[in-house]
Every structure is written in structure tokens, then in C-alpha cells.
Amino acid sequence: MKNEDVAKLLSQFADLLDIKGESGFRVNAYRRGADTVKRLDEPVQQLVDEGRLIDVKGIGKGLASNIEDILEQGQFPDLEELQDEIPGTLLTIVAIPGIGAKTVGRFYRELGITNVEELEHAVEEDRLTALKGIGNKQVQRITEGIEFLRQRTGRISIGTALPAARDISRAIGESLGTRAEPVGSVRRYAETVGNIDLLVESTDSDSITTVLKDRFKASEIEIEPADRVRAQIPMVGSLVIFLSDAEHWGSDSIRYTGSSEHVDALGLPESVSATSETAAYETLDLPWIAPELREHRGEIQAAREHRLPELVELRQIRGDLHMHSTWSDGRASVRELAERAIELQYEYIAIADHSHGLAVANGLDAERLREQRKEIEEVRAGYPSLTIFCANEVEVRRDGTLDHADEVLAELDLVVASLHSGRNMPKEELTERVIGAIRNPHVDVIAHPTGRIVEQRPPAEYDWERVFEAAAETGTVLEINANPARLDLPEHLVAQAVEAGVSIAINSDAHNLRGLDVMEFGVGIARRAWLSSEHIVNTWPLDRVEQWLGR
DNA sequence: TTTAAAGCTAAACTTGGCACGTATGCCAA
């Protein structure tokens, strides 16, 4: 079981304890435990195997034994037990933005509400306002929250889907001694996918079934007559395997990579069999089109006219301008981050811990920033091949001013600005606020501009035209946050920003060493927005980056 | 529940925004 899955169970347990009204300290211990496990760099299973779990700060005897139970049984016995006492469906209400466990507990105890449908019913019958502390405004927020939940697709995050697609295709390929590759929306780097699609050169659905069962604990396996195998993969989602042969590989690969709009518009005749995608496109007098472009957004026309963009590639990324260390809420030290960056063959990185306004993340004030600079300088001395920028992720206050004085910002090599609180201001005020940050001459990058969490938290609303105009004018760079939970800016806004003359940075926002590895998801978004390396500042050589930073 | 101090128990946990309702609790970062 993956760390995130263990963390999820612990966090669900914390929520149920909280709903039940248990001691806040106990609840918090589980919340912290969940957070700790999520941010761990090594697989938690490894820590258990080596008896080191108890050494982790924030995990004591109780949590360690809980985690061992979870890993052994694939489920959390205490959580199951607790669900006998209070309905597990209450957790679906906690997922509504703006409603926490405390409120859910009151709805349950005082109104007997156990799920979202019953909550909606209570809203319709105006029963919520009878509760002390719940007025019309709250009810309105709840209604909006439910509406947002309803819009969720339940699709699989690319961050889960792509590694799983690679694991499964590798296992099938090795086991059957054949070709197996991800296709479908996973291959196109869509931010979420409905199914994980694979193409396998084989007719041996029985052997594939065996691999899925033995290696991935797949259930609900169905072999369909139309040469495909369907299955459910635990903790991942649904999988579809298309069976092909060498002769049809290229045409099948195009067909099953999609998108369906692209394939329909191509009009590839059923009779065409091609061994490679290039050969298949050739039968239509077209050059090969990168999967990320296959969304029927003008790519076929562009291909026909030989003006497809030269898309940015992962290997062109020379640095990462947004990551957190142990100085704030990261788990890796500056030195560890530097060493990993060198392994990734980066030429430069920026240590951008939180500023003191984000107290919960142990943000840095001016004094600690100066102390941190000393440490960064020490690390720099040991790794001359890597340039380490002394940066900070600075809070943008409600009035558009920044969380550090200008003279403190001036000391930094690079300033990343972001909004972590009060994002539901009216659109006009929010726009003014972010433009205030953009116009600050010290600010270089605006991080995760919309603040959305994919499928969990809606994006903030801005007058984007004005935001892009200001950023283009001042040369302030907007981020593609490459964390698959964020992917922020989203692709359609990336395209608009670049169209308006704004440059982009693709950053990991890593909070541990593994967190540095998400870069490819950000590159995927950039490619889907038709971007070339020229648009992306962290593909630039160091001297050009330094020139941009004005030093 | 964890951790730090001790040898059993006590302390841990910030900050601002917001709604409700005129002092407090919840939520989210």
C-alpha cells in the first residue's frame, strides 16, 4: 500500500474521531500522523520492515501499531470498528468545502444527518438554520459546496494513473515477453483520466488476467469479445487493455490514444493497418502528431500546414524554482534537495520556503531568512555545479502587499508570491490583489495562481485578461505548478497567458525529495497548451535566467 | 496520541477570516 493510501485511512480515522467528539489532541495526533506519512520520502512499508517507523517524529507507539495493522491487512481495523459506531458516510460530508468535522458532528447528533442527500434534504426544508451558529450565509455556502462536489467526475488523477499505467504495462510486457504501452488519456497527459488504457501486442488474455490478478490484485476482470480486457485495480481505478498485433499496432495506437474527437476528425479508414503511428499518419499525408496535441484544437490543420509547434520536452528543463525545505514545512534539508537536483541534472534550483504569514507552515520572518541564507551559502560551497537561489514563497496579503518589507525582498535572489488565504474575495478585489503582487518590482513568479486542488477545491476567480496584461507588462512569470493535485495554471489558462505575452515557469513545489519528480506532469500541461521551451523560463540557460532576475 | 520531562503526569496548537449575533466557534492555510 502506498504512503498516500495509508495517510488517507489515518486522516479518515481522525475525521471520524472528530465527528464523534473525541479529544482534540487525539484527533490532531492522527491528522499529524496522516500528514507525516504523506510527506515521508521512503515507503512507509520500508520503515516498518527496518523497525524505524517509531523513530519518525510525530509517530509514537499507537500510530506505529495502527500503521503496521494497515499494511498487514490492507485496511484499518480501528477505522472499520469506528464505522460500527458512527456512519462512514459522514466522511462524504466532510469533503464538502467549508464544512469540517465539527460541523458534521453537530449535523449528525442534532439532526440525524448521515450523508450528503440527507443534508440536501435538510437544506430544502430549512432545518439547518435551527442550529445555533448556522445562518443563511452558511446554508448558502453549503449549497455551493454540494454543487461543487456534484461536478466532480470521480476520474483518476494523472499523478496516480500514469505511474500505474507504466507499472502495469511493464509487468505485462515482461511477463508475456511482448510490447505493452499506455495509450488513451494517460498518454495524452490529461489532468484526470476515466480509465487507464493500455495497448498490448498479444491475443493471450488469460496470461494478462493472471498478471493483473497476481501482481495488481485486480478484481472484476472481464474479457470482452472485442479484443479487450477490463479490470478494477484497487486504490487506482478501472483499467482497459486493448489487444493488438504488430501489423495493426500503429493504427490501433492512434485509435486508442484518442482523443475520440481527434480520431474522428482524422478520418483514419478502418481498413488502414499500419505498424507504427508515423506510418498511419503518413497514409493521411500528415506528419506524426504528439499525443498531447490530439484534442481536436486545430492540430490536424497545423500538421497539414507543417506548422506544428516544437513542443517543450522534459529533458529541456534545467531547474526548479519552487521547493520547500525543513526550514518551513518541507521534509528534506537544503543539502538533500541540492543533491537530488544534481541527480536530476538541474543547473539551478530555488529554495522557496513559506513566509511568516503562513504560520501553520512554520513560515520564515526576515531574521530566519537571513539565517537560512547562511545555510544555503554553505551548501552552495559544496556543490559548485549547481546554482542555488535564495528565494521565498511570500504571502500576498489581502491588500495586495507582500508579507516581507521591500528591503527584505530585495535581499532575495528570487521572489515567488502566492495567495494561501482569503481567496474567495469578490473577483474584482481578488484581481486587484494579485495585480498588486505582480506590480511589485521584487516579485518574479506567481505560484499556483488559481489555488485550485483538482476535484477538491475550485479555482479562484480572476479577471484573467487584466492579470495576464499586468504580468506581460512587468515580465512577471506565472507558474505551472507541476504537482498533479494542483496543475495550476490549468492548460487553457496557460495557453491564454502565453498568447498574451506572459512567460511560464514549471515548478515542482516539492515538500520532500519525491516531490521533485513531478516535473513531467507540468511539462505535460505545457505541451497540451502547445508551448515550446522558449516560453518556459526554467528551460533557459543560467545566464539568461540571471538576466531575467535582473542581476 | 505524542513528547518531554522525568519516574507520573502535563502540555501540546498558529492565525485570520467569516458567520453569527454581539462573544464565540469553525474552517482552512
Coordinates of N, CA and C in Angstrom, one line a residue, chain A residues 374-472:
Chain A
K374 N 22.6 31.8 5.3 CA 23.9 31.3 5.7 C 24.0 29.8 5.3
E375 N 22.9 29.0 5.7 CA 23.0 27.6 5.4 C 23.1 27.3 3.9
I376 N 22.3 28.1 3.1 CA 22.3 27.9 1.7 C 23.7 28.2 1.1
E377 N 24.3 29.2 1.7 CA 25.7 29.6 1.2 C 26.7 28.5 1.5
E378 N 26.5 27.8 2.6 CA 27.4 26.7 3.0 C 27.2 25.5 2.0
V379 N 25.9 25.2 1.7 CA 25.6 24.1 0.8 C 26.1 24.5 -0.6
R380 N 25.9 25.7 -1.0 CA 26.4 26.2 -2.3 C 27.9 25.8 -2.5
A381 N 28.7 26.1 -1.4 CA 30.1 25.9 -1.5 C 30.5 24.5 -1.8
G382 N 29.6 23.5 -1.4 CA 29.9 22.1 -1.6 C 29.5 21.6 -3.0
Y383 N 28.7 22.4 -3.7 CA 28.2 21.9 -5.0 C 28.3 23.0 -6.0
P384 N 29.5 23.2 -6.5 CA 29.7 24.4 -7.4 C 29.0 24.2 -8.7
S385 N 28.6 23.0 -9.1 CA 28.0 22.8 -10.4 C 26.5 23.3 -10.4
L386 N 26.0 23.4 -9.2 CA 24.5 23.8 -9.0 C 24.4 25.2 -8.5
T387 N 23.6 26.0 -9.1 CA 23.3 27.3 -8.6 C 22.0 27.2 -7.7
I388 N 22.2 27.7 -6.5 CA 21.0 27.6 -5.6 C 20.6 29.0 -5.3
F389 N 19.4 29.4 -5.8 CA 18.8 30.7 -5.5 C 18.2 30.7 -4.1
C390 N 18.5 31.8 -3.4 CA 17.9 32.0 -2.1 C 16.6 32.7 -2.4
A391 N 15.5 32.0 -2.2 CA 14.2 32.6 -2.6 C 13.2 32.4 -1.4
N392 N 12.0 32.8 -1.6 CA 11.0 32.7 -0.6 C 9.6 32.7 -1.3
E393 N 8.7 31.9 -0.8 CA 7.3 31.9 -1.3 C 6.5 32.9 -0.4
V394 N 6.3 34.1 -0.8 CA 5.8 35.1 0.0 C 4.3 35.3 -0.1
E395 N 3.7 35.3 1.1 CA 2.2 35.5 1.1 C 1.8 36.9 0.5
V396 N 0.8 36.9 -0.3 CA 0.2 38.2 -0.8 C -0.9 38.5 0.2
R397 N -0.8 39.6 0.8 CA -1.9 40.0 1.8 C -3.1 40.4 1.1
R398 N -4.1 40.6 1.9 CA -5.5 41.0 1.3 C -5.4 42.3 0.5
D399 N -4.5 43.2 0.9 CA -4.4 44.5 0.2 C -3.5 44.4 -1.0
G400 N -2.9 43.3 -1.3 CA -2.0 43.2 -2.4 C -0.6 43.4 -2.1
T401 N -0.3 43.8 -0.8 CA 1.1 44.0 -0.4 C 1.6 42.6 0.0
L402 N 3.0 42.6 0.2 CA 3.6 41.3 0.5 C 4.0 41.2 1.9
D403 N 4.2 39.9 2.3 CA 4.5 39.5 3.7 C 5.8 39.9 4.2
H404 N 6.7 40.4 3.3 CA 8.0 40.9 3.7 C 8.1 42.4 3.2
A405 N 8.9 43.2 4.0 CA 9.2 44.6 3.6 C 10.0 44.5 2.3
D406 N 9.9 45.6 1.5 CA 10.7 45.7 0.3 C 12.2 45.4 0.4
E407 N 12.7 45.9 1.5 CA 14.2 45.8 1.7 C 14.5 44.3 1.9
V408 N 13.6 43.6 2.5 CA 13.8 42.1 2.8 C 13.7 41.4 1.4
L409 N 12.7 41.8 0.6 CA 12.5 41.1 -0.7 C 13.8 41.4 -1.6
A410 N 14.3 42.6 -1.4 CA 15.5 43.0 -2.2 C 16.7 42.1 -2.0
E411 N 16.7 41.5 -0.8 CA 17.9 40.7 -0.4 C 17.8 39.3 -1.1
L412 N 16.6 39.0 -1.5 CA 16.4 37.6 -2.1 C 16.8 37.6 -3.6
D413 N 17.3 36.4 -4.0 CA 17.6 36.2 -5.4 C 16.4 36.1 -6.3
L414 N 15.3 35.6 -5.7 CA 14.1 35.3 -6.5 C 12.9 35.3 -5.5
V415 N 11.8 36.0 -5.9 CA 10.7 36.0 -5.1 C 9.5 35.4 -5.8
V416 N 9.0 34.3 -5.1 CA 7.7 33.7 -5.6 C 6.6 34.2 -4.7
A417 N 5.5 34.7 -5.3 CA 4.4 35.2 -4.5 C 3.2 34.3 -4.6
S418 N 2.4 34.1 -3.6 CA 1.2 33.3 -3.7 C 0.2 33.7 -2.7
L419 N -1.0 33.3 -2.9 CA -2.2 33.6 -2.0 C -2.6 32.2 -1.4
H420 N -2.5 32.2 -0.1 CA -3.0 30.9 0.5 C -4.3 31.1 1.3
S421 N -4.6 32.4 1.6 CA -5.9 32.5 2.3 C -6.7 33.7 1.7
G422 N -8.0 33.7 2.1 CA -8.9 34.7 1.6 C -9.0 34.7 0.1
R423 N -9.1 33.6 -0.5 CA -9.2 33.5 -1.9 C -10.6 33.7 -2.5
N424 N -11.6 33.7 -1.6 CA -12.9 33.8 -2.1 C -13.4 35.3 -1.9
M425 N -12.5 36.2 -2.2 CA -12.9 37.6 -2.3 C -13.7 37.8 -3.6
P426 N -14.4 38.9 -3.7 CA -15.1 39.2 -4.9 C -14.0 39.3 -6.1
K427 N -14.4 38.9 -7.3 CA -13.5 38.8 -8.4 C -12.6 40.0 -8.6
E428 N -13.3 41.2 -8.6 CA -12.6 42.5 -8.8 C -11.5 42.7 -7.8
E429 N -11.8 42.5 -6.5 CA -10.9 42.7 -5.4 C -9.7 41.8 -5.5
L430 N -10.0 40.5 -5.8 CA -9.0 39.5 -6.0 C -8.0 39.8 -7.1
T431 N -8.6 40.3 -8.2 CA -7.8 40.7 -9.3 C -6.8 41.8 -8.9
E432 N -7.4 42.8 -8.2 CA -6.5 44.0 -7.8 C -5.4 43.4 -6.9
R433 N -5.8 42.5 -6.0 CA -4.8 42.0 -5.1 C -3.7 41.3 -5.8
V434 N -3.9 40.4 -6.7 CA -2.9 39.7 -7.4 C -2.1 40.6 -8.3
I435 N -2.8 41.6 -8.9 CA -2.0 42.6 -9.7 C -1.1 43.4 -8.9
G436 N -1.5 43.7 -7.6 CA -0.6 44.4 -6.7 C 0.7 43.6 -6.5
A437 N 0.6 42.3 -6.4 CA 1.8 41.5 -6.2 C 2.6 41.5 -7.5
I438 N 1.9 41.4 -8.7 CA 2.6 41.3 -10.0 C 3.3 42.6 -10.2
R439 N 2.8 43.7 -9.7 CA 3.4 45.0 -10.0 C 4.5 45.3 -9.0
N440 N 4.6 44.5 -7.9 CA 5.8 44.7 -7.0 C 7.1 44.3 -7.8
P441 N 8.0 45.3 -7.9 CA 9.2 45.0 -8.7 C 10.0 43.8 -8.2
H442 N 9.9 43.4 -7.0 CA 10.7 42.3 -6.5 C 10.1 41.0 -6.9
V443 N 8.8 40.9 -7.2 CA 8.2 39.6 -7.4 C 8.5 39.1 -8.8
D444 N 9.0 37.9 -8.8 CA 9.4 37.3 -10.1 C 8.4 36.2 -10.6
V445 N 7.8 35.5 -9.7 CA 6.9 34.4 -10.1 C 5.6 34.4 -9.2
I446 N 4.5 34.2 -9.9 CA 3.2 34.0 -9.1 C 3.0 32.5 -9.1
A447 N 3.0 31.9 -7.9 CA 2.8 30.4 -7.8 C 1.4 30.0 -7.8
H448 N 1.1 28.8 -8.2 CA -0.2 28.2 -8.3 C -1.3 29.3 -8.3
P449 N -1.5 30.0 -9.4 CA -2.3 31.2 -9.4 C -3.8 31.0 -9.1
T450 N -4.4 29.9 -9.5 CA -5.8 29.8 -9.2 C -6.1 29.2 -7.8
G451 N -5.1 28.5 -7.3 CA -5.3 27.9 -5.9 C -6.1 26.6 -5.9
R452 N -6.5 26.2 -7.1 CA -7.4 25.0 -7.1 C -6.7 23.7 -6.7
I453 N -7.4 22.8 -6.1 CA -6.9 21.4 -6.0 C -7.8 20.6 -6.8
V454 N -7.3 19.8 -7.8 CA -8.0 19.1 -8.8 C -9.1 18.3 -8.1
E455 N -10.4 18.5 -8.5 CA -11.5 17.8 -8.0 C -11.8 18.0 -6.5
Q456 N -11.1 18.9 -5.8 CA -11.3 19.1 -4.4 C -11.6 20.5 -4.0
R457 N -10.9 21.5 -4.7 CA -11.1 22.8 -4.3 C -11.2 23.6 -5.6
P458 N -12.3 24.4 -5.8 CA -12.5 25.2 -7.0 C -11.4 26.3 -7.2
P459 N -11.1 26.6 -8.4 CA -10.2 27.7 -8.7 C -10.8 29.1 -8.2
A460 N -9.9 30.0 -7.8 CA -10.3 31.3 -7.5 C -10.6 32.0 -8.8
E461 N -11.5 33.0 -8.7 CA -11.9 33.7 -9.9 C -11.2 35.0 -10.1
Y462 N -10.6 35.2 -11.2 CA -9.9 36.5 -11.5 C -10.4 37.0 -12.9
D463 N -10.2 38.3 -13.1 CA -10.3 38.8 -14.4 C -9.0 38.5 -15.1
W464 N -8.9 37.4 -15.8 CA -7.7 36.9 -16.3 C -7.0 37.8 -17.3
E465 N -7.9 38.4 -18.1 CA -7.3 39.3 -19.1 C -6.4 40.4 -18.5
R466 N -6.9 40.9 -17.4 CA -6.2 42.0 -16.7 C -4.9 41.4 -16.0
V467 N -5.1 40.2 -15.4 CA -3.9 39.6 -14.8 C -2.8 39.3 -15.8
F468 N -3.2 38.8 -16.9 CA -2.2 38.4 -18.0 C -1.5 39.7 -18.5
E469 N -2.4 40.8 -18.7 CA -1.8 42.0 -19.2 C -0.8 42.6 -18.3
A470 N -1.1 42.6 -17.0 CA -0.1 43.1 -16.0 C 1.1 42.3 -16.0
A471 N 1.0 40.9 -16.0 CA 2.2 40.1 -15.9 C 3.0 40.2 -17.2
A472 N 2.4 40.4 -18.3 CA 3.2 40.6 -19.6 C 3.9 41.9 -19.5

